[in-house]
mmCIF file of C-alpha atoms in Angstrom:
data_model
loop_
_atom_site.group_PDB
_atom_site.id
_atom_site.type_symbol
_atom_site.label_atom_id
_atom_site.label_comp_id
_atom_site.label_asym_id
_atom_site.label_seq_id
_atom_site.Cartn_x
_atom_site.Cartn_y
_atom_site.Cartn_z
ATOM 1 C CA MET A 1 -11.107 11.337 20.657
ATOM 2 C CA LYS A 2 -10.514 7.479 19.654
ATOM 3 C CA VAL A 3 -10.423 6.091 17.413
ATOM 4 C CA ILE A 4 -9.616 2.090 16.086
ATOM 5 C CA LEU A 5 -6.697 2.145 12.283
ATOM 6 C CA VAL A 6 -7.730 -0.814 10.842
ATOM 7 C CA CYS A 7 -5.203 -1.888 8.348
ATOM 8 C CA SER A 8 -3.476 -4.634 6.796
ATOM 9 C CA THR A 9 0.682 -4.676 6.615
ATOM 10 C CA GLY A 10 2.979 -3.336 3.222
ATOM 11 C CA GLY A 11 1.491 -0.727 1.690
ATOM 12 C CA HIS A 12 -2.535 0.071 3.331
ATOM 13 C CA PHE A 13 -0.168 -0.449 6.855
ATOM 14 C CA GLN A 14 2.556 2.978 5.403
ATOM 15 C CA ALA A 15 0.015 4.811 3.976
ATOM 16 C CA MET A 16 -1.651 3.894 7.544
ATOM 17 C CA GLN A 17 1.712 5.917 8.794
ATOM 18 C CA SER A 18 1.157 8.506 6.173
ATOM 19 C CA LEU A 19 -1.769 9.365 8.145
ATOM 20 C CA HIS A 20 0.494 10.485 11.218
ATOM 21 C CA PRO A 21 -0.563 14.026 11.740
ATOM 22 C CA PHE A 22 -4.222 13.121 11.835
ATOM 23 C CA TRP A 23 -4.289 10.290 13.844
ATOM 24 C CA ARG A 24 -1.260 11.723 16.758
ATOM 25 C CA ASN A 25 -4.038 13.723 18.417
ATOM 26 C CA HIS A 26 -5.463 11.555 19.526
ATOM 27 C CA GLN A 27 -6.053 7.872 21.763
ATOM 28 C CA ARG A 28 -6.134 5.750 19.018
ATOM 29 C CA ILE A 29 -5.714 1.259 18.603
ATOM 30 C CA TRP A 30 -4.197 -0.256 16.319
ATOM 31 C CA VAL A 31 -5.715 -3.425 14.112
ATOM 32 C CA THR A 32 -2.883 -5.156 12.354
ATOM 33 C CA PHE A 33 -1.194 -8.207 10.689
ATOM 34 C CA TYR A 34 1.754 -9.041 13.517
ATOM 35 C CA SER A 35 5.560 -8.525 10.863
ATOM 36 C CA GLU A 36 8.669 -8.125 11.980
ATOM 37 C CA ASN A 37 7.799 -4.019 10.264
ATOM 38 C CA THR A 38 4.154 -3.763 12.036
ATOM 39 C CA LYS A 39 6.235 -5.476 15.033
ATOM 40 C CA THR A 40 9.006 -2.597 15.526
ATOM 41 C CA THR A 41 7.008 0.394 14.472
ATOM 42 C CA LEU A 42 3.806 0.395 16.175
ATOM 43 C CA ASP A 43 6.187 -0.681 19.894
ATOM 44 C CA THR A 44 5.189 1.990 21.449
ATOM 45 C CA GLU A 45 1.240 1.950 20.757
ATOM 46 C CA ARG A 46 -1.491 0.317 21.609
ATOM 47 C CA VAL A 47 -2.041 -3.100 18.858
ATOM 48 C CA TYR A 48 -4.358 -5.842 18.654
ATOM 49 C CA TRP A 49 -3.045 -8.668 15.857
ATOM 50 C CA ALA A 50 -5.430 -9.476 13.252
ATOM 51 C CA TRP A 51 -6.202 -12.923 11.580
ATOM 52 C CA SER A 52 -4.226 -12.677 7.969
ATOM 53 C CA PRO A 53 -4.476 -13.862 5.040
ATOM 54 C CA THR A 54 -7.285 -12.315 4.263
ATOM 55 C CA ASN A 55 -7.838 -12.709 0.538
ATOM 56 C CA ARG A 56 -10.801 -14.830 0.135
ATOM 57 C CA ASN A 57 -10.281 -17.011 3.386
ATOM 58 C CA LEU A 58 -13.420 -17.434 4.859
ATOM 59 C CA VAL A 59 -11.957 -19.380 8.508
ATOM 60 C CA ASN A 60 -9.677 -15.739 8.415
ATOM 61 C CA LEU A 61 -13.427 -13.558 7.675
ATOM 62 C CA VAL A 62 -15.038 -15.645 10.292
ATOM 63 C CA ARG A 63 -12.242 -15.365 12.864
ATOM 64 C CA ASN A 64 -11.497 -11.930 12.178
ATOM 65 C CA PHE A 65 -14.965 -10.552 12.969
ATOM 66 C CA PHE A 66 -14.836 -11.640 16.392
ATOM 67 C CA LEU A 67 -11.949 -10.364 17.129
ATOM 68 C CA ALA A 68 -14.158 -6.510 15.699
ATOM 69 C CA TRP A 69 -16.696 -7.710 17.493
ATOM 70 C CA GLN A 70 -14.502 -8.141 20.518
ATOM 71 C CA ILE A 71 -12.726 -5.509 20.396
ATOM 72 C CA LEU A 72 -15.398 -2.694 18.604
ATOM 73 C CA SER A 73 -17.676 -3.650 21.904
ATOM 74 C CA GLN A 74 -14.129 -3.344 24.549
ATOM 75 C CA GLU A 75 -12.854 -0.392 23.079
ATOM 76 C CA THR A 76 -15.941 1.262 22.093
ATOM 77 C CA PRO A 77 -14.147 3.753 19.742
ATOM 78 C CA HIS A 78 -16.027 6.941 18.092
ATOM 79 C CA LEU A 79 -14.020 6.235 14.506
ATOM 80 C CA VAL A 80 -12.975 3.104 12.844
ATOM 81 C CA ILE A 81 -10.902 4.803 9.641
ATOM 82 C CA SER A 82 -9.101 2.264 6.946
ATOM 83 C CA THR A 83 -6.526 2.697 4.522
ATOM 84 C CA GLY A 84 -7.327 -1.378 2.952
ATOM 85 C CA ALA A 85 -7.924 -3.911 2.388
ATOM 86 C CA GLY A 86 -9.037 -6.881 3.037
ATOM 87 C CA VAL A 87 -9.246 -7.011 7.309
ATOM 88 C CA ALA A 88 -11.190 -3.492 7.413
ATOM 89 C CA VAL A 89 -14.326 -5.113 6.546
ATOM 90 C CA PRO A 90 -15.922 -6.461 9.149
ATOM 91 C CA PHE A 91 -15.192 -3.906 11.338
ATOM 92 C CA LEU A 92 -16.046 -1.187 9.255
ATOM 93 C CA ILE A 93 -19.213 -3.568 8.955
ATOM 94 C CA LEU A 94 -19.606 -4.144 12.430
ATOM 95 C CA ALA A 95 -18.719 -0.279 13.779
ATOM 96 C CA LYS A 96 -21.143 0.992 11.390
ATOM 97 C CA LEU A 97 -24.219 -1.034 12.958
ATOM 98 C CA LEU A 98 -23.456 -0.645 15.896
ATOM 99 C CA GLY A 99 -23.463 3.585 15.466
ATOM 100 C CA ARG A 100 -19.911 4.470 15.355
ATOM 101 C CA GLN A 101 -18.402 6.390 12.660
ATOM 102 C CA THR A 102 -16.402 4.966 9.610
ATOM 103 C CA ILE A 103 -13.966 6.098 7.340
ATOM 104 C CA PHE A 104 -12.101 4.086 4.351
ATOM 105 C CA ILE A 105 -9.639 6.418 2.354
ATOM 106 C CA GLU A 106 -9.185 4.216 -0.590
ATOM 107 C CA SER A 107 -5.375 3.347 -2.289
ATOM 108 C CA ILE A 108 -3.756 5.658 -3.948
ATOM 109 C CA THR A 109 -2.920 2.587 -6.780
ATOM 110 C CA ARG A 110 -6.923 2.814 -7.900
ATOM 111 C CA VAL A 111 -7.582 4.669 -10.286
ATOM 112 C CA LYS A 112 -10.217 3.454 -12.126
ATOM 113 C CA GLN A 113 -11.581 0.800 -10.548
ATOM 114 C CA LEU A 114 -12.609 0.865 -6.560
ATOM 115 C CA SER A 115 -10.869 -2.268 -4.822
ATOM 116 C CA LEU A 116 -12.798 -4.962 -3.203
ATOM 117 C CA SER A 117 -12.581 -3.788 0.339
ATOM 118 C CA ALA A 118 -13.995 -0.929 -0.498
ATOM 119 C CA ARG A 119 -17.043 -2.266 -2.365
ATOM 120 C CA LEU A 120 -17.811 -4.571 -0.034
ATOM 121 C CA ALA A 121 -17.232 -1.810 3.204
ATOM 122 C CA LEU A 122 -19.180 1.126 0.741
ATOM 123 C CA PRO A 123 -21.785 0.824 2.089
ATOM 124 C CA PHE A 124 -21.991 1.412 5.983
ATOM 125 C CA LEU A 125 -19.079 3.607 5.430
ATOM 126 C CA ASP A 126 -19.516 7.626 6.319
ATOM 127 C CA THR A 127 -16.552 8.785 3.732
ATOM 128 C CA LEU A 128 -15.308 7.547 1.522
ATOM 129 C CA TYR A 129 -12.105 9.537 0.199
ATOM 130 C CA VAL A 130 -9.921 8.028 -3.309
ATOM 131 C CA HIS A 131 -6.813 9.787 -4.320
ATOM 132 C CA TRP A 132 -8.022 10.333 -9.133
ATOM 133 C CA PRO A 133 -10.801 12.683 -10.153
ATOM 134 C CA GLN A 134 -11.683 9.168 -13.091
ATOM 135 C CA LEU A 135 -12.247 7.267 -9.959
ATOM 136 C CA GLN A 136 -14.027 9.932 -7.824
ATOM 137 C CA ALA A 137 -16.448 10.261 -11.241
ATOM 138 C CA ARG A 138 -17.578 6.780 -11.249
ATOM 139 C CA TYR A 139 -18.529 7.137 -7.185
ATOM 140 C CA PRO A 140 -19.702 10.367 -6.790
ATOM 141 C CA ARG A 141 -20.299 9.610 -3.458
ATOM 142 C CA ALA A 142 -16.372 9.121 -2.976
ATOM 143 C CA LYS A 143 -14.754 12.842 -1.509
ATOM 144 C CA ILE A 144 -11.682 13.809 -3.883
ATOM 145 C CA ILE A 145 -8.137 14.011 -2.076
ATOM 146 C CA ASP A 146 -7.271 17.385 -4.303
ATOM 147 C CA SER A 147 -2.668 17.127 -2.916
ATOM 148 C CA MET B 1 24.350 0.904 -7.904
ATOM 149 C CA ILE B 2 20.875 -0.353 -8.480
ATOM 150 C CA PHE B 3 17.469 -1.485 -6.295
ATOM 151 C CA VAL B 4 15.211 -3.759 -7.447
ATOM 152 C CA THR B 5 11.856 -3.818 -5.198
ATOM 153 C CA VAL B 6 8.579 -6.028 -5.587
ATOM 154 C CA GLY B 7 6.691 -5.310 -2.439
ATOM 155 C CA THR B 8 5.499 -7.612 0.586
ATOM 156 C CA GLU B 9 2.824 -8.788 -1.551
ATOM 157 C CA GLN B 10 1.977 -12.664 -1.720
ATOM 158 C CA PHE B 11 2.745 -13.188 -5.180
ATOM 159 C CA PRO B 12 6.121 -13.341 -7.266
ATOM 160 C CA PHE B 13 6.324 -11.120 -9.878
ATOM 161 C CA ASN B 14 8.939 -13.432 -12.045
ATOM 162 C CA ARG B 15 8.618 -11.272 -14.997
ATOM 163 C CA LEU B 16 10.567 -8.451 -13.647
ATOM 164 C CA MET B 17 12.846 -11.113 -11.629
ATOM 165 C CA THR B 18 13.724 -12.040 -15.640
ATOM 166 C CA TRP B 19 14.665 -8.863 -16.423
ATOM 167 C CA ILE B 20 16.825 -8.185 -14.706
ATOM 168 C CA GLN B 21 18.568 -10.750 -15.375
ATOM 169 C CA VAL B 22 18.711 -10.638 -18.718
ATOM 170 C CA LEU B 23 20.164 -7.480 -18.715
ATOM 171 C CA ILE B 24 22.206 -8.399 -16.263
ATOM 172 C CA LYS B 25 23.462 -11.329 -18.909
ATOM 173 C CA ARG B 26 23.631 -9.103 -22.080
ATOM 174 C CA GLY B 27 26.013 -6.432 -20.404
ATOM 175 C CA PHE B 28 22.558 -3.857 -19.711
ATOM 176 C CA ILE B 29 23.689 -3.565 -15.776
ATOM 177 C CA ALA B 30 27.519 -3.721 -14.902
ATOM 178 C CA GLU B 31 27.207 -2.152 -11.726
ATOM 179 C CA GLU B 32 26.165 -3.766 -8.210
ATOM 180 C CA VAL B 33 21.909 -4.879 -7.861
ATOM 181 C CA VAL B 34 20.288 -5.356 -4.760
ATOM 182 C CA VAL B 35 16.446 -6.689 -5.687
ATOM 183 C CA GLN B 36 13.776 -7.403 -2.754
ATOM 184 C CA TYR B 37 12.195 -10.447 -4.043
ATOM 185 C CA GLY B 38 9.718 -10.474 -2.501
ATOM 186 C CA SER B 39 7.319 -13.884 -3.242
ATOM 187 C CA SER B 40 9.283 -14.357 -6.392
ATOM 188 C CA THR B 41 10.623 -17.666 -6.921
ATOM 189 C CA ASN B 42 12.406 -16.946 -9.748
ATOM 190 C CA ILE B 43 15.827 -15.176 -8.372
ATOM 191 C CA PRO B 44 18.404 -13.715 -10.586
ATOM 192 C CA THR B 45 22.002 -14.932 -9.946
ATOM 193 C CA GLY B 46 24.820 -12.030 -9.766
ATOM 194 C CA VAL B 47 22.654 -9.792 -7.392
ATOM 195 C CA ASN B 48 22.669 -8.686 -3.369
ATOM 196 C CA SER B 49 19.102 -10.409 -3.033
ATOM 197 C CA TYR B 50 16.694 -10.838 0.291
ATOM 198 C CA SER B 51 13.093 -11.918 0.027
ATOM 199 C CA VAL B 52 12.491 -8.927 3.030
ATOM 200 C CA LEU B 53 14.781 -5.913 3.777
ATOM 201 C CA PRO B 54 14.420 -5.232 7.693
ATOM 202 C CA PRO B 55 13.073 -1.286 7.131
ATOM 203 C CA GLU B 56 16.220 0.144 8.927
ATOM 204 C CA GLN B 57 18.504 -1.267 5.772
ATOM 205 C CA PHE B 58 15.816 -1.329 3.446
ATOM 206 C CA HIS B 59 15.775 2.610 4.353
ATOM 207 C CA SER B 60 20.398 1.940 3.654
ATOM 208 C CA VAL B 61 19.550 0.938 0.214
ATOM 209 C CA ILE B 62 17.067 3.135 -0.672
ATOM 210 C CA LYS B 63 19.326 5.636 0.208
ATOM 211 C CA GLN B 64 22.664 4.485 -1.266
ATOM 212 C CA ALA B 65 20.881 3.542 -5.603
ATOM 213 C CA ARG B 66 21.339 5.442 -7.841
ATOM 214 C CA ILE B 67 18.007 4.656 -9.012
ATOM 215 C CA VAL B 68 15.209 2.074 -7.718
ATOM 216 C CA ILE B 69 12.528 -0.392 -10.078
ATOM 217 C CA GLY B 70 9.672 -0.478 -8.079
ATOM 218 C CA HIS B 71 6.640 -2.054 -8.588
ATOM 219 C CA CYS B 72 3.607 0.015 -8.724
ATOM 220 C CA GLY B 73 2.442 -0.470 -5.357
ATOM 221 C CA GLU B 74 1.358 1.680 -2.785
ATOM 222 C CA GLY B 75 4.242 1.253 -0.138
ATOM 223 C CA THR B 76 6.789 1.995 -3.013
ATOM 224 C CA ILE B 77 5.491 4.596 -4.527
ATOM 225 C CA LEU B 78 5.211 6.505 -0.890
ATOM 226 C CA LEU B 79 8.201 6.182 -0.302
ATOM 227 C CA LEU B 80 10.049 7.238 -3.161
ATOM 228 C CA ALA B 81 7.431 10.501 -3.887
ATOM 229 C CA ALA B 82 8.969 10.514 0.055
ATOM 230 C CA THR B 83 12.672 10.051 -0.780
ATOM 231 C CA ALA B 84 12.924 11.890 -4.377
ATOM 232 C CA LYS B 85 15.236 9.443 -5.224
ATOM 233 C CA PRO B 86 14.950 8.865 -9.030
ATOM 234 C CA TYR B 87 13.267 6.176 -10.256
ATOM 235 C CA ILE B 88 11.172 3.221 -12.453
ATOM 236 C CA LEU B 89 8.124 1.519 -11.863
ATOM 237 C CA VAL B 90 7.090 -1.932 -13.058
ATOM 238 C CA PRO B 91 3.950 -3.250 -12.950
ATOM 239 C CA ARG B 92 2.414 -7.012 -11.561
ATOM 240 C CA SER B 93 0.294 -7.712 -13.869
ATOM 241 C CA GLN B 94 -3.551 -10.484 -13.475
ATOM 242 C CA LYS B 95 -2.297 -12.226 -17.292
ATOM 243 C CA TYR B 96 0.765 -13.189 -15.910
ATOM 244 C CA LYS B 97 -1.139 -13.884 -11.633
ATOM 245 C CA GLU B 98 1.980 -10.630 -10.707
ATOM 246 C CA HIS B 99 -1.512 -9.357 -8.816
ATOM 247 C CA ILE B 100 -5.661 -10.228 -7.579
ATOM 248 C CA ASP B 101 -6.257 -7.855 -10.441
ATOM 249 C CA ASN B 102 -5.597 -5.070 -13.014
ATOM 250 C CA HIS B 103 -5.525 -2.105 -10.596
ATOM 251 C CA GLN B 104 -0.927 -1.828 -10.994
ATOM 252 C CA VAL B 105 -1.799 -1.565 -14.482
ATOM 253 C CA GLU B 106 -4.863 1.017 -14.866
ATOM 254 C CA LEU B 107 -1.808 2.733 -12.017
ATOM 255 C CA ALA B 108 0.907 2.865 -14.724
ATOM 256 C CA GLU B 109 -1.116 4.069 -17.276
ATOM 257 C CA ALA B 110 -2.359 7.382 -14.936
ATOM 258 C CA LEU B 111 1.550 8.108 -14.201
ATOM 259 C CA ALA B 112 3.213 7.778 -17.050
ATOM 260 C CA GLN B 113 0.776 10.143 -18.556
ATOM 261 C CA LEU B 114 1.880 12.020 -15.467
ATOM 262 C CA ASP B 115 5.400 11.581 -17.473
ATOM 263 C CA VAL B 116 6.157 9.036 -14.531
ATOM 264 C CA PRO B 117 8.749 6.818 -16.312
ATOM 265 C CA ILE B 118 7.284 2.855 -16.716
ATOM 266 C CA ALA B 119 8.605 0.570 -17.956
ATOM 267 C CA TRP B 120 6.450 -1.968 -20.338
ATOM 268 C CA SER B 121 9.747 -4.216 -20.907
ATOM 269 C CA PRO B 122 13.090 -4.519 -20.596
ATOM 270 C CA GLY B 123 13.753 -2.362 -23.262
ATOM 271 C CA ASP B 124 12.000 0.484 -21.446
ATOM 272 C CA LEU B 125 13.772 -0.257 -18.567
ATOM 273 C CA VAL B 126 17.299 -0.080 -20.532
ATOM 274 C CA ARG B 127 16.555 3.801 -22.005
ATOM 275 C CA PHE B 128 15.002 4.574 -17.964
ATOM 276 C CA LEU B 129 18.336 3.229 -16.699
ATOM 277 C CA ALA B 130 20.687 4.993 -18.652
ATOM 278 C CA LEU B 131 18.692 8.477 -18.156
ATOM 279 C CA PRO B 132 17.057 8.404 -14.665
ATOM 280 C CA ARG B 133 14.777 10.871 -14.356
ATOM 281 C CA LEU B 134 13.488 13.042 -11.014
ATOM 282 C CA VAL B 135 9.814 12.781 -10.237
ATOM 283 C CA PRO B 136 7.697 15.961 -9.137
ATOM 284 C CA THR B 137 7.087 14.602 -5.433
ATOM 285 C CA THR B 138 3.736 16.630 -5.316
ATOM 286 C CA LEU B 139 1.995 13.866 -7.367
ATOM 287 C CA ILE B 140 1.130 12.063 -4.053
ATOM 288 C CA SER B 141 0.577 13.278 -0.409
ATOM 289 C CA ALA B 142 -0.588 12.237 3.034
ATOM 290 C CA THR B 143 -1.637 16.106 4.189
ATOM 291 C CA SER B 144 -4.649 16.842 2.565
ATOM 292 C CA VAL B 145 -6.523 14.136 3.185
ATOM 293 C CA CYS B 146 -5.111 14.981 6.670
ATOM 294 C CA GLN B 147 -6.250 18.249 7.090
ATOM 295 C CA GLN B 148 -9.210 16.795 5.880
ATOM 296 C CA LEU B 149 -9.264 14.282 8.725
ATOM 297 C CA HIS B 150 -8.129 17.247 11.238
ATOM 298 C CA ASN B 151 -11.162 19.788 10.233
ATOM 299 C CA ARG B 152 -13.874 17.197 10.757
ATOM 300 C CA PHE B 153 -12.418 15.776 14.161
ATOM 301 C CA LYS B 154 -11.422 17.954 15.877
#
């Protein structure tokens, strides 16, 4: 199966790396921001660099929409999976509109309220995973990650 | 050695930097301190400070540290769960413009209920530094979500 792994740097990237036992079995393409850490870590992986910052940055949101369109039409993945944050939103929306599977794994740091990215992407998600029962109680559609 | 890390967040976390400075000045911290201050602008003096450590050096500092003081970010939490080092977490607050919203405070409240050492004040830091605690690492694991994904997409 072909998967696109989309996430920003820092903790979101760490979280995606911790999903290694899943993605190592699949053909995968990374979409993240260029940094010393991501460059070194993804040395042998296929990567597209997205535009940052995305926090309330309209220009980069538009640029990432175009990038998402380009990547999704060229690569035709089965699944787009994200651990956040903002950069994932255009990829998840377009992927769903193109009939692909979409998954968002909310950050473990979200206990009471979904992140803005998750709320924006929610209508376009096949599955939203959350870590805390408090959060799942608020969004019954979400699946809980039991440890 | 004490390692202080506040992630690679685009917001400063000057409040924690000031706490560290005060504890050093008042003699509550007498050992070596390494600080990864990220975007903070108020860096304590008398410490080894770095904006962002390269991954390898970061891991070697964690290994050498007696205890880690971190913010309540995902990367820090995943890392500490994996290293089994005593740690203290300090949440970034929206009120002081340390993050876009208050999710770190909400997380800290939930973790405090699970007996994770959370410092809400410099006094808490002093208390936890004197009595470092190991925290159960089973709290955070990607095994379950990987298994669920694997079952769906094998």
